[in-house]
Amino acid sequence: MKKLLTFFILLLIFTSACTATPKKSTLPKLALENEIPIVVIHGSGGNEDSFDAFIQKLNDLPDPSTETLKVTIAGDGQLDYQGTLTKDAKHPIVSIGFEENNAPIEDWSKGLQKLLTHLKKTYQFQQFDAIGFSNGGLALTDYAEEYDQKEDVPHLRKMVVLGAPFNELDPEDNQVNLDFKGVPFQTDELKTYIRNRSKLNPQLAVLSIAGDDGSGEKTDSIVPLGSALSSRLIFPENVHTYLEKITTDTHIGLVDNQEVVGWVHHFLTDNPPLNTEKKVELVGN
């Protein structure tokens, strides 16, 4: 009986190894310079599969992405890809997983720079859109301020931050009304984003989405509303478009919320002429 059980365990391991998508560090080069990929970044503890349900809901809407490329970024910057893109890719999605998924935000930002440098060399991407959940939104913000100006990366066109804790998680530091123009206490992290905001691309469009769990505590159960919406202390004066939304949901629910998916889809597919006037929409105002 033990021999039979051992056989089946070994067979299962062998089958899993054969059917798992192999990872590779190189990709065939293609000319996709006219495509704008959507890069998605998980929060702490997540991986390249964390956005699967969100991506599926997004692709159920008009003008979907036709291909998804997954990539794991190791702590040393090694890029391990699952799959590849083809010449027929439309609005391809690049779903990122950080191997060190609780590393400092700055490490994620550097890893993102390395990935985007490689994607530009491989696919000739000139621009990209991005969605960052929780700390993934902070990594995007750090990237936008520190690396987006470099010539060896595609430039960030539109970014969505979902429940990003710009002023960390202390409720007392974030006790605000929705029309707030400042928070009771700025953390060092928020101060850094504010100090570097002048580096942002003035043509960038930003959508900041916060969750309210309905408890009356002005929180999504993890991130206070005042922290998630402290994005308004960073972006409005320094980008072309800045929009805010609040949905009734918990923190983790933001990545599986149909209303959020609809907002993100509209934001990414709405392409007004470049000469349109600057646009800022704040909740509570």
mmCIF file of C-alpha atoms in Angstrom, residues 31-205:
data_model
loop_
_atom_site.group_PDB
_atom_site.id
_atom_site.type_symbol
_atom_site.label_atom_id
_atom_site.label_comp_id
_atom_site.label_asym_id
_atom_site.label_seq_id
_atom_site.Cartn_x
_atom_site.Cartn_y
_atom_site.Cartn_z
ATOM 1 C CA ALA A 31 7.946 45.042 -33.153
ATOM 2 C CA LEU A 32 4.964 46.039 -30.974
ATOM 3 C CA GLU A 33 5.771 49.742 -30.741
ATOM 4 C CA ASN A 34 2.169 50.729 -31.534
ATOM 5 C CA GLU A 35 0.734 48.712 -28.647
ATOM 6 C CA ILE A 36 0.307 50.084 -25.121
ATOM 7 C CA PRO A 37 0.634 47.232 -22.612
ATOM 8 C CA ILE A 38 -1.123 47.231 -19.238
ATOM 9 C CA VAL A 39 1.248 46.374 -16.397
ATOM 10 C CA VAL A 40 -0.452 45.081 -13.227
ATOM 11 C CA ILE A 41 1.271 44.932 -9.828
ATOM 12 C CA HIS A 42 0.039 43.025 -6.771
ATOM 13 C CA GLY A 43 0.172 44.136 -3.141
ATOM 14 C CA SER A 44 2.351 42.746 -0.354
ATOM 15 C CA GLY A 45 2.179 38.967 -0.155
ATOM 16 C CA GLY A 46 0.812 38.647 -3.693
ATOM 17 C CA ASN A 47 2.207 37.161 -6.888
ATOM 18 C CA GLU A 48 1.787 37.218 -10.663
ATOM 19 C CA ASP A 49 -1.543 35.373 -10.334
ATOM 20 C CA SER A 50 -3.145 37.825 -7.893
ATOM 21 C CA PHE A 51 -4.879 39.802 -10.648
ATOM 22 C CA ASP A 52 -6.263 36.793 -12.555
ATOM 23 C CA ALA A 53 -9.917 37.423 -11.607
ATOM 24 C CA PHE A 54 -9.568 41.160 -12.249
ATOM 25 C CA ILE A 55 -7.985 40.547 -15.660
ATOM 26 C CA GLN A 56 -10.781 38.139 -16.598
ATOM 27 C CA LYS A 57 -13.453 40.699 -15.665
ATOM 28 C CA LEU A 58 -11.578 43.413 -17.575
ATOM 29 C CA ASN A 59 -11.378 41.205 -20.652
ATOM 30 C CA ASP A 60 -15.125 40.543 -20.529
ATOM 31 C CA LEU A 61 -15.636 44.220 -21.435
ATOM 32 C CA PRO A 62 -15.308 45.742 -24.950
ATOM 33 C CA ASP A 63 -11.884 46.066 -26.593
ATOM 34 C CA PRO A 64 -10.202 43.438 -24.401
ATOM 35 C CA SER A 65 -6.555 42.520 -24.117
ATOM 36 C CA THR A 66 -5.837 39.533 -26.322
ATOM 37 C CA GLU A 67 -2.737 38.205 -24.570
ATOM 38 C CA THR A 68 -1.257 38.100 -21.064
ATOM 39 C CA LEU A 69 2.415 37.751 -20.201
ATOM 40 C CA LYS A 70 3.348 36.831 -16.634
ATOM 41 C CA VAL A 71 6.728 37.564 -15.110
ATOM 42 C CA THR A 72 8.399 36.953 -11.758
ATOM 43 C CA ILE A 73 11.003 39.498 -10.659
ATOM 44 C CA ALA A 74 13.582 37.965 -8.332
ATOM 45 C CA GLY A 75 15.324 39.856 -5.565
ATOM 46 C CA ASP A 76 18.485 40.105 -7.677
ATOM 47 C CA GLY A 77 16.527 41.492 -10.636
ATOM 48 C CA GLN A 78 16.354 38.221 -12.579
ATOM 49 C CA LEU A 79 13.276 38.168 -14.845
ATOM 50 C CA ASP A 80 11.462 34.844 -15.250
ATOM 51 C CA TYR A 81 8.693 34.907 -17.864
ATOM 52 C CA GLN A 82 5.722 32.576 -18.233
ATOM 53 C CA GLY A 83 4.631 32.533 -21.843
ATOM 54 C CA THR A 84 5.361 35.149 -24.474
ATOM 55 C CA LEU A 85 3.581 37.689 -26.661
ATOM 56 C CA THR A 86 2.901 37.298 -30.374
ATOM 57 C CA LYS A 87 2.827 39.782 -33.246
ATOM 58 C CA ASP A 88 -0.986 39.773 -32.984
ATOM 59 C CA ALA A 89 -1.078 40.990 -29.361
ATOM 60 C CA LYS A 90 -3.563 43.814 -28.713
ATOM 61 C CA HIS A 91 -3.456 45.760 -25.434
ATOM 62 C CA PRO A 92 -1.326 42.987 -23.890
ATOM 63 C CA ILE A 93 -1.340 42.623 -20.122
ATOM 64 C CA VAL A 94 1.904 42.089 -18.223
ATOM 65 C CA SER A 95 1.185 40.643 -14.776
ATOM 66 C CA ILE A 96 4.101 41.050 -12.368
ATOM 67 C CA GLY A 97 4.984 38.938 -9.360
ATOM 68 C CA PHE A 98 7.779 39.943 -7.010
ATOM 69 C CA GLU A 99 9.601 36.931 -5.597
ATOM 70 C CA GLU A 100 10.349 38.981 -2.487
ATOM 71 C CA ASN A 101 6.751 40.075 -2.111
ATOM 72 C CA ASN A 102 7.244 41.937 1.148
ATOM 73 C CA ALA A 103 10.395 43.807 0.125
ATOM 74 C CA PRO A 104 10.718 47.606 0.461
ATOM 75 C CA ILE A 105 8.765 49.662 -2.074
ATOM 76 C CA GLU A 106 11.988 51.055 -3.536
ATOM 77 C CA ASP A 107 13.158 47.518 -4.372
ATOM 78 C CA TRP A 108 9.933 46.836 -6.253
ATOM 79 C CA SER A 109 10.328 50.112 -8.127
ATOM 80 C CA LYS A 110 13.871 49.179 -9.198
ATOM 81 C CA GLY A 111 12.648 45.755 -10.295
ATOM 82 C CA LEU A 112 9.901 47.408 -12.322
ATOM 83 C CA GLN A 113 12.486 49.607 -14.032
ATOM 84 C CA LYS A 114 14.548 46.567 -14.992
ATOM 85 C CA LEU A 115 11.477 44.799 -16.377
ATOM 86 C CA LEU A 116 10.330 47.786 -18.427
ATOM 87 C CA THR A 117 13.824 48.325 -19.823
ATOM 88 C CA HIS A 118 13.804 44.705 -20.995
ATOM 89 C CA LEU A 119 10.278 44.964 -22.425
ATOM 90 C CA LYS A 120 11.224 48.049 -24.433
ATOM 91 C CA LYS A 121 14.260 46.281 -25.896
ATOM 92 C CA THR A 122 12.238 43.158 -26.641
ATOM 93 C CA TYR A 123 8.927 44.564 -27.880
ATOM 94 C CA GLN A 124 9.820 48.213 -28.634
ATOM 95 C CA PHE A 125 7.001 49.485 -26.398
ATOM 96 C CA GLN A 126 7.005 53.295 -26.263
ATOM 97 C CA GLN A 127 4.277 53.773 -23.639
ATOM 98 C CA PHE A 128 2.501 51.687 -21.028
ATOM 99 C CA ASP A 129 -0.466 51.886 -18.668
ATOM 100 C CA ALA A 130 -0.356 50.410 -15.176
ATOM 101 C CA ILE A 131 -2.567 49.228 -12.310
ATOM 102 C CA GLY A 132 -1.143 48.892 -8.808
ATOM 103 C CA PHE A 133 -2.977 47.389 -5.849
ATOM 104 C CA SER A 134 -2.074 48.458 -2.302
ATOM 105 C CA ASN A 135 1.735 48.587 -2.033
ATOM 106 C CA GLY A 136 1.834 47.939 -5.768
ATOM 107 C CA GLY A 137 0.345 51.418 -6.164
ATOM 108 C CA LEU A 138 3.148 52.842 -4.032
ATOM 109 C CA ALA A 139 5.740 51.083 -6.191
ATOM 110 C CA LEU A 140 4.140 52.634 -9.274
ATOM 111 C CA THR A 141 4.256 56.076 -7.678
ATOM 112 C CA ASP A 142 7.923 55.686 -6.768
ATOM 113 C CA TYR A 143 8.638 54.475 -10.303
ATOM 114 C CA ALA A 144 6.762 57.418 -11.845
ATOM 115 C CA GLU A 145 8.814 59.871 -9.804
ATOM 116 C CA GLU A 146 12.230 58.211 -10.025
ATOM 117 C CA TYR A 147 12.496 56.308 -13.317
ATOM 118 C CA ASP A 148 9.838 57.295 -15.847
ATOM 119 C CA GLN A 149 11.979 60.121 -17.244
ATOM 120 C CA LYS A 150 14.714 57.723 -18.409
ATOM 121 C CA GLU A 151 15.089 57.063 -22.128
ATOM 122 C CA ASP A 152 15.515 53.294 -21.899
ATOM 123 C CA VAL A 153 11.988 52.640 -20.586
ATOM 124 C CA PRO A 154 8.540 53.065 -22.165
ATOM 125 C CA HIS A 155 6.839 56.067 -20.605
ATOM 126 C CA LEU A 156 3.917 55.765 -18.213
ATOM 127 C CA ARG A 157 0.751 57.091 -19.869
ATOM 128 C CA LYS A 158 -2.005 56.194 -17.380
ATOM 129 C CA MET A 159 -1.814 54.726 -13.896
ATOM 130 C CA VAL A 160 -4.463 53.352 -11.544
ATOM 131 C CA VAL A 161 -3.825 52.979 -7.817
ATOM 132 C CA LEU A 162 -6.207 50.761 -5.830
ATOM 133 C CA GLY A 163 -6.254 51.174 -2.054
ATOM 134 C CA ALA A 164 -2.665 52.411 -1.941
ATOM 135 C CA PRO A 165 -1.583 53.401 1.613
ATOM 136 C CA PHE A 166 0.219 56.647 0.749
ATOM 137 C CA ASN A 167 0.186 57.749 4.410
ATOM 138 C CA GLU A 168 0.541 54.246 5.855
ATOM 139 C CA LEU A 169 -2.082 52.623 8.105
ATOM 140 C CA ASP A 170 -2.448 54.537 11.383
ATOM 141 C CA PRO A 171 -6.098 55.685 11.676
ATOM 142 C CA GLU A 172 -5.140 58.698 13.810
ATOM 143 C CA ASP A 173 -2.746 59.977 11.147
ATOM 144 C CA ASN A 174 -5.556 59.785 8.591
ATOM 145 C CA GLN A 175 -8.660 61.105 10.384
ATOM 146 C CA VAL A 176 -10.095 63.392 7.717
ATOM 147 C CA ASN A 177 -13.307 64.468 6.041
ATOM 148 C CA LEU A 178 -13.639 63.713 2.346
ATOM 149 C CA ASP A 179 -12.908 67.318 1.374
ATOM 150 C CA PHE A 180 -9.553 67.280 3.181
ATOM 151 C CA LYS A 181 -6.569 69.285 1.977
ATOM 152 C CA GLY A 182 -4.105 67.760 4.429
ATOM 153 C CA VAL A 183 -3.748 64.924 6.939
ATOM 154 C CA PRO A 184 -3.154 65.241 10.710
ATOM 155 C CA PHE A 185 0.304 63.714 10.385
ATOM 156 C CA GLN A 186 2.433 63.094 7.291
ATOM 157 C CA THR A 187 4.538 59.939 7.447
ATOM 158 C CA ASP A 188 8.066 59.966 6.039
ATOM 159 C CA GLU A 189 6.822 57.943 3.076
ATOM 160 C CA LEU A 190 4.174 60.501 2.162
ATOM 161 C CA LYS A 191 6.667 63.330 2.629
ATOM 162 C CA THR A 192 8.979 61.633 0.127
ATOM 163 C CA TYR A 193 6.238 61.332 -2.498
ATOM 164 C CA ILE A 194 5.296 64.982 -1.990
ATOM 165 C CA ARG A 195 8.916 66.110 -2.155
ATOM 166 C CA ASN A 196 9.469 64.284 -5.468
ATOM 167 C CA ARG A 197 6.121 65.066 -7.115
ATOM 168 C CA SER A 198 7.644 67.721 -9.393
ATOM 169 C CA LYS A 199 9.417 64.869 -11.234
ATOM 170 C CA LEU A 200 6.094 63.459 -12.467
ATOM 171 C CA ASN A 201 5.294 63.552 -16.170
ATOM 172 C CA PRO A 202 2.954 66.545 -16.669
ATOM 173 C CA GLN A 203 1.033 64.522 -19.289
ATOM 174 C CA LEU A 204 0.348 61.610 -16.912
ATOM 175 C CA ALA A 205 -3.243 60.583 -16.092
#
